[in-house]
Amino acid sequence: MSETPNDTDLWLPLDGLAPGFDAFRAPHTTALDGKSFTALMHGQDSRVTFAFANGRIESSAAGTSGTTPGSAAYEAVEVDKDLYYVQFAPEQRPHEAVSLFIDFAAGTGLSVLTVIGPDGQMPVRVTQQFTPFMIEGHASPGELPAPTNALVGY
């Protein structure tokens, strides 16, 4: 057997990884329930309103092509005071997943849209779109998230 990363014979199956993931997951919070905000998406002529209630997120994206509603159960982690990581999969679009990094103190955030390619496509193609945003109505929004190499040392 080869020991290269491309040799999948030695990889654990996904269900073999689950116990490790579950053991070290950060606790979920319901602190966002009852909150809502509108994200002004940077570099796009669109705005997305998010409303959290009873473990669900309702979204409404408005842009030049009209309005697109969304609804889903969500999981949120409070990373720090007023800083949240939220993930959900819109029920209306089963091949998509959304991760939000929301900094209410700075009035900014980052949306990561993950799209899994069409059924039957081989190899499976997964794309991600990273879009920073400002929170509408924030008194003094901070600097938008941007790509960096800071974590890798150059």
mmCIF file with all atom_site columns, N, CA and C in Angstrom, residues 9-67:
data_model
loop_
_atom_site.group_PDB
_atom_site.id
_atom_site.type_symbol
_atom_site.label_atom_id
_atom_site.label_alt_id
_atom_site.label_comp_id
_atom_site.label_asym_id
_atom_site.label_entity_id
_atom_site.label_seq_id
_atom_site.pdbx_PDB_ins_code
_atom_site.Cartn_x
_atom_site.Cartn_y
_atom_site.Cartn_z
_atom_site.occupancy
_atom_site.B_iso_or_equiv
_atom_site.pdbx_formal_charge
_atom_site.auth_seq_id
_atom_site.auth_comp_id
_atom_site.auth_asym_id
_atom_site.auth_atom_id
_atom_site.pdbx_PDB_model_num
ATOM 1   N N  . ASP A 1 9  ? -6.999  4.180  0.601  1.00 0.00 ? 9  ASP A N  1
ATOM 2   C CA . ASP A 1 9  ? -7.148  2.905  1.301  1.00 0.00 ? 9  ASP A CA 1
ATOM 3   C C  . ASP A 1 9  ? -6.897  3.037  2.805  1.00 0.00 ? 9  ASP A C  1
ATOM 4   N N  . LEU A 1 10 ? -6.048  3.974  3.200  1.00 0.00 ? 10 LEU A N  1
ATOM 5   C CA . LEU A 1 10 ? -5.705  4.129  4.608  1.00 0.00 ? 10 LEU A CA 1
ATOM 6   C C  . LEU A 1 10 ? -6.569  5.160  5.337  1.00 0.00 ? 10 LEU A C  1
ATOM 7   N N  . TRP A 1 11 ? -7.446  5.823  4.630  1.00 0.00 ? 11 TRP A N  1
ATOM 8   C CA . TRP A 1 11 ? -8.275  6.856  5.250  1.00 0.00 ? 11 TRP A CA 1
ATOM 9   C C  . TRP A 1 11 ? -9.353  6.225  6.119  1.00 0.00 ? 11 TRP A C  1
ATOM 10  N N  . LEU A 1 12 ? -9.660  6.873  7.229  1.00 0.00 ? 12 LEU A N  1
ATOM 11  C CA . LEU A 1 12 ? -10.796 6.448  8.045  1.00 0.00 ? 12 LEU A CA 1
ATOM 12  C C  . LEU A 1 12 ? -12.093 6.809  7.332  1.00 0.00 ? 12 LEU A C  1
ATOM 13  N N  . PRO A 1 13 ? -13.121 5.982  7.455  1.00 0.00 ? 13 PRO A N  1
ATOM 14  C CA . PRO A 1 13 ? -14.424 6.382  6.915  1.00 0.00 ? 13 PRO A CA 1
ATOM 15  C C  . PRO A 1 13 ? -14.971 7.535  7.753  1.00 0.00 ? 13 PRO A C  1
ATOM 16  N N  . LEU A 1 14 ? -15.906 8.315  7.191  1.00 0.00 ? 14 LEU A N  1
ATOM 17  C CA . LEU A 1 14 ? -16.437 9.469  7.911  1.00 0.00 ? 14 LEU A CA 1
ATOM 18  C C  . LEU A 1 14 ? -17.030 9.090  9.261  1.00 0.00 ? 14 LEU A C  1
ATOM 19  N N  . ASP A 1 15 ? -17.726 7.956  9.342  1.00 0.00 ? 15 ASP A N  1
ATOM 20  C CA . ASP A 1 15 ? -18.308 7.587  10.626 1.00 0.00 ? 15 ASP A CA 1
ATOM 21  C C  . ASP A 1 15 ? -17.222 7.241  11.653 1.00 0.00 ? 15 ASP A C  1
ATOM 22  N N  . GLY A 1 16 ? -16.025 6.945  11.205 1.00 0.00 ? 16 GLY A N  1
ATOM 23  C CA . GLY A 1 16 ? -14.903 6.708  12.114 1.00 0.00 ? 16 GLY A CA 1
ATOM 24  C C  . GLY A 1 16 ? -14.340 8.006  12.673 1.00 0.00 ? 16 GLY A C  1
ATOM 25  N N  . LEU A 1 17 ? -14.592 9.114  11.996 1.00 0.00 ? 17 LEU A N  1
ATOM 26  C CA . LEU A 1 17 ? -14.116 10.413 12.464 1.00 0.00 ? 17 LEU A CA 1
ATOM 27  C C  . LEU A 1 17 ? -15.102 11.081 13.417 1.00 0.00 ? 17 LEU A C  1
ATOM 28  N N  . ALA A 1 18 ? -16.377 10.732 13.322 1.00 0.00 ? 18 ALA A N  1
ATOM 29  C CA . ALA A 1 18 ? -17.429 11.416 14.074 1.00 0.00 ? 18 ALA A CA 1
ATOM 30  C C  . ALA A 1 18 ? -17.178 11.485 15.575 1.00 0.00 ? 18 ALA A C  1
ATOM 31  N N  . PRO A 1 19 ? -16.746 10.406 16.242 1.00 0.00 ? 19 PRO A N  1
ATOM 32  C CA . PRO A 1 19 ? -16.547 10.509 17.699 1.00 0.00 ? 19 PRO A CA 1
ATOM 33  C C  . PRO A 1 19 ? -15.550 11.606 18.080 1.00 0.00 ? 19 PRO A C  1
ATOM 34  N N  . GLY A 1 20 ? -14.513 11.762 17.314 1.00 0.00 ? 20 GLY A N  1
ATOM 35  C CA . GLY A 1 20 ? -13.541 12.806 17.601 1.00 0.00 ? 20 GLY A CA 1
ATOM 36  C C  . GLY A 1 20 ? -14.111 14.202 17.390 1.00 0.00 ? 20 GLY A C  1
ATOM 37  N N  . PHE A 1 21 ? -14.893 14.369 16.335 1.00 0.00 ? 21 PHE A N  1
ATOM 38  C CA . PHE A 1 21 ? -15.508 15.675 16.088 1.00 0.00 ? 21 PHE A CA 1
ATOM 39  C C  . PHE A 1 21 ? -16.471 16.033 17.219 1.00 0.00 ? 21 PHE A C  1
ATOM 40  N N  . ASP A 1 22 ? -17.333 15.108 17.573 1.00 0.00 ? 22 ASP A N  1
ATOM 41  C CA . ASP A 1 22 ? -18.352 15.389 18.587 1.00 0.00 ? 22 ASP A CA 1
ATOM 42  C C  . ASP A 1 22 ? -17.736 15.662 19.952 1.00 0.00 ? 22 ASP A C  1
ATOM 43  N N  . ALA A 1 23 ? -16.643 14.998 20.272 1.00 0.00 ? 23 ALA A N  1
ATOM 44  C CA . ALA A 1 23 ? -16.025 15.163 21.588 1.00 0.00 ? 23 ALA A CA 1
ATOM 45  C C  . ALA A 1 23 ? -15.441 16.559 21.780 1.00 0.00 ? 23 ALA A C  1
ATOM 46  N N  . PHE A 1 24 ? -15.075 17.228 20.699 1.00 0.00 ? 24 PHE A N  1
ATOM 47  C CA . PHE A 1 24 ? -14.390 18.507 20.818 1.00 0.00 ? 24 PHE A CA 1
ATOM 48  C C  . PHE A 1 24 ? -15.157 19.675 20.194 1.00 0.00 ? 24 PHE A C  1
ATOM 49  N N  . ARG A 1 25 ? -16.459 19.494 19.983 1.00 0.00 ? 25 ARG A N  1
ATOM 50  C CA . ARG A 1 25 ? -17.271 20.583 19.430 1.00 0.00 ? 25 ARG A CA 1
ATOM 51  C C  . ARG A 1 25 ? -17.532 21.627 20.503 1.00 0.00 ? 25 ARG A C  1
ATOM 52  N N  . ALA A 1 26 ? -17.482 22.882 20.099 1.00 0.00 ? 26 ALA A N  1
ATOM 53  C CA . ALA A 1 26 ? -17.801 23.963 21.035 1.00 0.00 ? 26 ALA A CA 1
ATOM 54  C C  . ALA A 1 26 ? -19.298 23.912 21.351 1.00 0.00 ? 26 ALA A C  1
ATOM 55  N N  . PRO A 1 27 ? -19.672 24.315 22.554 1.00 0.00 ? 27 PRO A N  1
ATOM 56  C CA . PRO A 1 27 ? -21.104 24.287 22.891 1.00 0.00 ? 27 PRO A CA 1
ATOM 57  C C  . PRO A 1 27 ? -21.887 25.287 22.043 1.00 0.00 ? 27 PRO A C  1
ATOM 58  N N  . HIS A 1 28 ? -23.084 24.885 21.657 1.00 0.00 ? 28 HIS A N  1
ATOM 59  C CA . HIS A 1 28 ? -23.949 25.770 20.872 1.00 0.00 ? 28 HIS A CA 1
ATOM 60  C C  . HIS A 1 28 ? -24.650 26.753 21.794 1.00 0.00 ? 28 HIS A C  1
ATOM 61  N N  . THR A 1 29 ? -25.008 27.894 21.238 1.00 0.00 ? 29 THR A N  1
ATOM 62  C CA . THR A 1 29 ? -25.697 28.916 22.002 1.00 0.00 ? 29 THR A CA 1
ATOM 63  C C  . THR A 1 29 ? -27.026 29.276 21.338 1.00 0.00 ? 29 THR A C  1
ATOM 64  N N  . THR A 1 30 ? -27.959 29.723 22.149 1.00 0.00 ? 30 THR A N  1
ATOM 65  C CA . THR A 1 30 ? -29.231 30.241 21.634 1.00 0.00 ? 30 THR A CA 1
ATOM 66  C C  . THR A 1 30 ? -29.282 31.754 21.812 1.00 0.00 ? 30 THR A C  1
ATOM 67  N N  . ALA A 1 31 ? -28.147 32.370 22.080 1.00 0.00 ? 31 ALA A N  1
ATOM 68  C CA . ALA A 1 31 ? -28.083 33.809 22.348 1.00 0.00 ? 31 ALA A CA 1
ATOM 69  C C  . ALA A 1 31 ? -28.581 34.660 21.179 1.00 0.00 ? 31 ALA A C  1
ATOM 70  N N  . LEU A 1 32 ? -28.577 34.117 19.967 1.00 0.00 ? 32 LEU A N  1
ATOM 71  C CA . LEU A 1 32 ? -29.039 34.893 18.812 1.00 0.00 ? 32 LEU A CA 1
ATOM 72  C C  . LEU A 1 32 ? -30.553 34.867 18.648 1.00 0.00 ? 32 LEU A C  1
ATOM 73  N N  . ASP A 1 33 ? -31.231 33.920 19.305 1.00 0.00 ? 33 ASP A N  1
ATOM 74  C CA . ASP A 1 33 ? -32.691 33.860 19.183 1.00 0.00 ? 33 ASP A CA 1
ATOM 75  C C  . ASP A 1 33 ? -33.302 35.203 19.581 1.00 0.00 ? 33 ASP A C  1
ATOM 76  N N  . GLY A 1 34 ? -34.171 35.714 18.730 1.00 0.00 ? 34 GLY A N  1
ATOM 77  C CA . GLY A 1 34 ? -34.797 37.011 18.950 1.00 0.00 ? 34 GLY A CA 1
ATOM 78  C C  . GLY A 1 34 ? -34.055 38.167 18.304 1.00 0.00 ? 34 GLY A C  1
ATOM 79  N N  . LYS A 1 35 ? -32.886 37.911 17.730 1.00 0.00 ? 35 LYS A N  1
ATOM 80  C CA . LYS A 1 35 ? -32.103 38.967 17.082 1.00 0.00 ? 35 LYS A CA 1
ATOM 81  C C  . LYS A 1 35 ? -32.294 38.916 15.572 1.00 0.00 ? 35 LYS A C  1
ATOM 82  N N  . SER A 1 36 ? -32.085 40.053 14.933 1.00 0.00 ? 36 SER A N  1
ATOM 83  C CA . SER A 1 36 ? -32.081 40.130 13.470 1.00 0.00 ? 36 SER A CA 1
ATOM 84  C C  . SER A 1 36 ? -31.121 41.235 13.052 1.00 0.00 ? 36 SER A C  1
ATOM 85  N N  . PHE A 1 37 ? -30.632 41.139 11.840 1.00 0.00 ? 37 PHE A N  1
ATOM 86  C CA . PHE A 1 37 ? -29.774 42.177 11.277 1.00 0.00 ? 37 PHE A CA 1
ATOM 87  C C  . PHE A 1 37 ? -29.794 42.070 9.762  1.00 0.00 ? 37 PHE A C  1
ATOM 88  N N  . THR A 1 38 ? -29.377 43.142 9.122  1.00 0.00 ? 38 THR A N  1
ATOM 89  C CA . THR A 1 38 ? -29.269 43.153 7.662  1.00 0.00 ? 38 THR A CA 1
ATOM 90  C C  . THR A 1 38 ? -27.805 43.309 7.291  1.00 0.00 ? 38 THR A C  1
ATOM 91  N N  . ALA A 1 39 ? -27.332 42.404 6.443  1.00 0.00 ? 39 ALA A N  1
ATOM 92  C CA . ALA A 1 39 ? -25.943 42.417 5.974  1.00 0.00 ? 39 ALA A CA 1
ATOM 93  C C  . ALA A 1 39 ? -25.886 43.077 4.601  1.00 0.00 ? 39 ALA A C  1
ATOM 94  N N  . LEU A 1 40 ? -25.043 44.091 4.477  1.00 0.00 ? 40 LEU A N  1
ATOM 95  C CA . LEU A 1 40 ? -24.793 44.742 3.192  1.00 0.00 ? 40 LEU A CA 1
ATOM 96  C C  . LEU A 1 40 ? -23.575 44.057 2.586  1.00 0.00 ? 40 LEU A C  1
ATOM 97  N N  . MET A 1 41 ? -23.813 43.236 1.560  1.00 0.00 ? 41 MET A N  1
ATOM 98  C CA . MET A 1 41 ? -22.777 42.370 1.008  1.00 0.00 ? 41 MET A CA 1
ATOM 99  C C  . MET A 1 41 ? -21.781 43.181 0.170  1.00 0.00 ? 41 MET A C  1
ATOM 100 N N  . HIS A 1 42 ? -20.515 43.120 0.553  1.00 0.00 ? 42 HIS A N  1
ATOM 101 C CA . HIS A 1 42 ? -19.454 43.880 -0.109 1.00 0.00 ? 42 HIS A CA 1
ATOM 102 C C  . HIS A 1 42 ? -19.229 43.378 -1.539 1.00 0.00 ? 42 HIS A C  1
ATOM 103 N N  . GLY A 1 43 ? -19.125 44.308 -2.471 1.00 0.00 ? 43 GLY A N  1
ATOM 104 C CA . GLY A 1 43 ? -18.841 43.958 -3.867 1.00 0.00 ? 43 GLY A CA 1
ATOM 105 C C  . GLY A 1 43 ? -20.054 43.435 -4.617 1.00 0.00 ? 43 GLY A C  1
ATOM 106 N N  . GLN A 1 44 ? -21.199 43.463 -3.994 1.00 0.00 ? 44 GLN A N  1
ATOM 107 C CA . GLN A 1 44 ? -22.428 42.999 -4.633 1.00 0.00 ? 44 GLN A CA 1
ATOM 108 C C  . GLN A 1 44 ? -23.511 44.030 -4.380 1.00 0.00 ? 44 GLN A C  1
ATOM 109 N N  . ASP A 1 45 ? -24.447 44.110 -5.278 1.00 0.00 ? 45 ASP A N  1
ATOM 110 C CA . ASP A 1 45 ? -25.586 45.003 -5.087 1.00 0.00 ? 45 ASP A CA 1
ATOM 111 C C  . ASP A 1 45 ? -26.692 44.214 -4.401 1.00 0.00 ? 45 ASP A C  1
ATOM 112 N N  . SER A 1 46 ? -26.389 43.753 -3.177 1.00 0.00 ? 46 SER A N  1
ATOM 113 C CA . SER A 1 46 ? -27.383 42.951 -2.470 1.00 0.00 ? 46 SER A CA 1
ATOM 114 C C  . SER A 1 46 ? -27.281 43.175 -0.970 1.00 0.00 ? 46 SER A C  1
ATOM 115 N N  . ARG A 1 47 ? -28.365 42.833 -0.318 1.00 0.00 ? 47 ARG A N  1
ATOM 116 C CA . ARG A 1 47 ? -28.462 42.901 1.128  1.00 0.00 ? 47 ARG A CA 1
ATOM 117 C C  . ARG A 1 47 ? -29.241 41.683 1.574  1.00 0.00 ? 47 ARG A C  1
ATOM 118 N N  . VAL A 1 48 ? -28.829 41.116 2.685  1.00 0.00 ? 48 VAL A N  1
ATOM 119 C CA . VAL A 1 48 ? -29.477 39.917 3.211  1.00 0.00 ? 48 VAL A CA 1
ATOM 120 C C  . VAL A 1 48 ? -29.915 40.206 4.639  1.00 0.00 ? 48 VAL A C  1
ATOM 121 N N  . THR A 1 49 ? -31.188 39.983 4.909  1.00 0.00 ? 49 THR A N  1
ATOM 122 C CA . THR A 1 49 ? -31.711 40.137 6.253  1.00 0.00 ? 49 THR A CA 1
ATOM 123 C C  . THR A 1 49 ? -31.784 38.760 6.901  1.00 0.00 ? 49 THR A C  1
ATOM 124 N N  . PHE A 1 50 ? -31.242 38.656 8.110  1.00 0.00 ? 50 PHE A N  1
ATOM 125 C CA . PHE A 1 50 ? -31.252 37.414 8.873  1.00 0.00 ? 50 PHE A CA 1
ATOM 126 C C  . PHE A 1 50 ? -32.043 37.637 10.154 1.00 0.00 ? 50 PHE A C  1
ATOM 127 N N  . ALA A 1 51 ? -32.934 36.702 10.479 1.00 0.00 ? 51 ALA A N  1
ATOM 128 C CA . ALA A 1 51 ? -33.696 36.762 11.724 1.00 0.00 ? 51 ALA A CA 1
ATOM 129 C C  . ALA A 1 51 ? -33.611 35.394 12.402 1.00 0.00 ? 51 ALA A C  1
ATOM 130 N N  . PHE A 1 52 ? -33.275 35.393 13.686 1.00 0.00 ? 52 PHE A N  1
ATOM 131 C CA . PHE A 1 52 ? -33.082 34.169 14.459 1.00 0.00 ? 52 PHE A CA 1
ATOM 132 C C  . PHE A 1 52 ? -34.226 34.009 15.459 1.00 0.00 ? 52 PHE A C  1
ATOM 133 N N  . ALA A 1 53 ? -34.829 32.820 15.506 1.00 0.00 ? 53 ALA A N  1
ATOM 134 C CA . ALA A 1 53 ? -35.890 32.553 16.486 1.00 0.00 ? 53 ALA A CA 1
ATOM 135 C C  . ALA A 1 53 ? -36.075 31.048 16.659 1.00 0.00 ? 53 ALA A C  1
ATOM 136 N N  . ASN A 1 54 ? -36.108 30.613 17.906 1.00 0.00 ? 54 ASN A N  1
ATOM 137 C CA . ASN A 1 54 ? -36.393 29.217 18.241 1.00 0.00 ? 54 ASN A CA 1
ATOM 138 C C  . ASN A 1 54 ? -35.517 28.213 17.488 1.00 0.00 ? 54 ASN A C  1
ATOM 139 N N  . GLY A 1 55 ? -34.223 28.507 17.389 1.00 0.00 ? 55 GLY A N  1
ATOM 140 C CA . GLY A 1 55 ? -33.295 27.588 16.738 1.00 0.00 ? 55 GLY A CA 1
ATOM 141 C C  . GLY A 1 55 ? -33.372 27.583 15.226 1.00 0.00 ? 55 GLY A C  1
ATOM 142 N N  . ARG A 1 56 ? -34.075 28.559 14.657 1.00 0.00 ? 56 ARG A N  1
ATOM 143 C CA . ARG A 1 56 ? -34.197 28.653 13.199 1.00 0.00 ? 56 ARG A CA 1
ATOM 144 C C  . ARG A 1 56 ? -33.722 30.018 12.732 1.00 0.00 ? 56 ARG A C  1
ATOM 145 N N  . ILE A 1 57 ? -33.274 30.057 11.491 1.00 0.00 ? 57 ILE A N  1
ATOM 146 C CA . ILE A 1 57 ? -32.880 31.312 10.869 1.00 0.00 ? 57 ILE A CA 1
ATOM 147 C C  . ILE A 1 57 ? -33.732 31.506 9.619  1.00 0.00 ? 57 ILE A C  1
ATOM 148 N N  . GLU A 1 58 ? -34.265 32.706 9.481  1.00 0.00 ? 58 GLU A N  1
ATOM 149 C CA . GLU A 1 58 ? -35.014 33.091 8.286  1.00 0.00 ? 58 GLU A CA 1
ATOM 150 C C  . GLU A 1 58 ? -34.152 34.139 7.592  1.00 0.00 ? 58 GLU A C  1
ATOM 151 N N  . SER A 1 59 ? -34.002 34.000 6.285  1.00 0.00 ? 59 SER A N  1
ATOM 152 C CA . SER A 1 59 ? -33.211 34.976 5.552  1.00 0.00 ? 59 SER A CA 1
ATOM 153 C C  . SER A 1 59 ? -33.993 35.463 4.342  1.00 0.00 ? 59 SER A C  1
ATOM 154 N N  . SER A 1 60 ? -33.666 36.663 3.933  1.00 0.00 ? 60 SER A N  1
ATOM 155 C CA . SER A 1 60 ? -34.260 37.238 2.734  1.00 0.00 ? 60 SER A CA 1
ATOM 156 C C  . SER A 1 60 ? -33.174 38.028 2.028  1.00 0.00 ? 60 SER A C  1
ATOM 157 N N  . ALA A 1 61 ? -32.753 37.522 0.870  1.00 0.00 ? 61 ALA A N  1
ATOM 158 C CA . ALA A 1 61 ? -31.698 38.174 0.096  1.00 0.00 ? 61 ALA A CA 1
ATOM 159 C C  . ALA A 1 61 ? -32.345 39.011 -0.993 1.00 0.00 ? 61 ALA A C  1
ATOM 160 N N  . ALA A 1 62 ? -32.036 40.304 -1.016 1.00 0.00 ? 62 ALA A N  1
ATOM 161 C CA . ALA A 1 62 ? -32.585 41.207 -2.017 1.00 0.00 ? 62 ALA A CA 1
ATOM 162 C C  . ALA A 1 62 ? -31.454 41.796 -2.831 1.00 0.00 ? 62 ALA A C  1
ATOM 163 N N  . GLY A 1 63 ? -31.601 41.718 -4.147 1.00 0.00 ? 63 GLY A N  1
ATOM 164 C CA . GLY A 1 63 ? -30.583 42.252 -5.045 1.00 0.00 ? 63 GLY A CA 1
ATOM 165 C C  . GLY A 1 63 ? -31.186 42.578 -6.391 1.00 0.00 ? 63 GLY A C  1
ATOM 166 N N  . THR A 1 64 ? -30.332 42.723 -7.383 1.00 0.00 ? 64 THR A N  1
ATOM 167 C CA . THR A 1 64 ? -30.792 43.113 -8.713 1.00 0.00 ? 64 THR A CA 1
ATOM 168 C C  . THR A 1 64 ? -31.664 42.046 -9.364 1.00 0.00 ? 64 THR A C  1
ATOM 169 N N  . SER A 1 65 ? -31.538 40.781 -8.930 1.00 0.00 ? 65 SER A N  1
ATOM 170 C CA . SER A 1 65 ? -32.329 39.711 -9.543 1.00 0.00 ? 65 SER A CA 1
ATOM 171 C C  . SER A 1 65 ? -33.586 39.387 -8.730 1.00 0.00 ? 65 SER A C  1
ATOM 172 N N  . GLY A 1 66 ? -33.941 40.245 -7.784 1.00 0.00 ? 66 GLY A N  1
ATOM 173 C CA . GLY A 1 66 ? -35.150 40.019 -7.003 1.00 0.00 ? 66 GLY A CA 1
ATOM 174 C C  . GLY A 1 66 ? -34.841 39.616 -5.585 1.00 0.00 ? 66 GLY A C  1
ATOM 175 N N  . THR A 1 67 ? -35.828 38.991 -4.937 1.00 0.00 ? 67 THR A N  1
ATOM 176 C CA . THR A 1 67 ? -35.703 38.595 -3.542 1.00 0.00 ? 67 THR A CA 1
ATOM 177 C C  . THR A 1 67 ? -35.754 37.077 -3.431 1.00 0.00 ? 67 THR A C  1
#
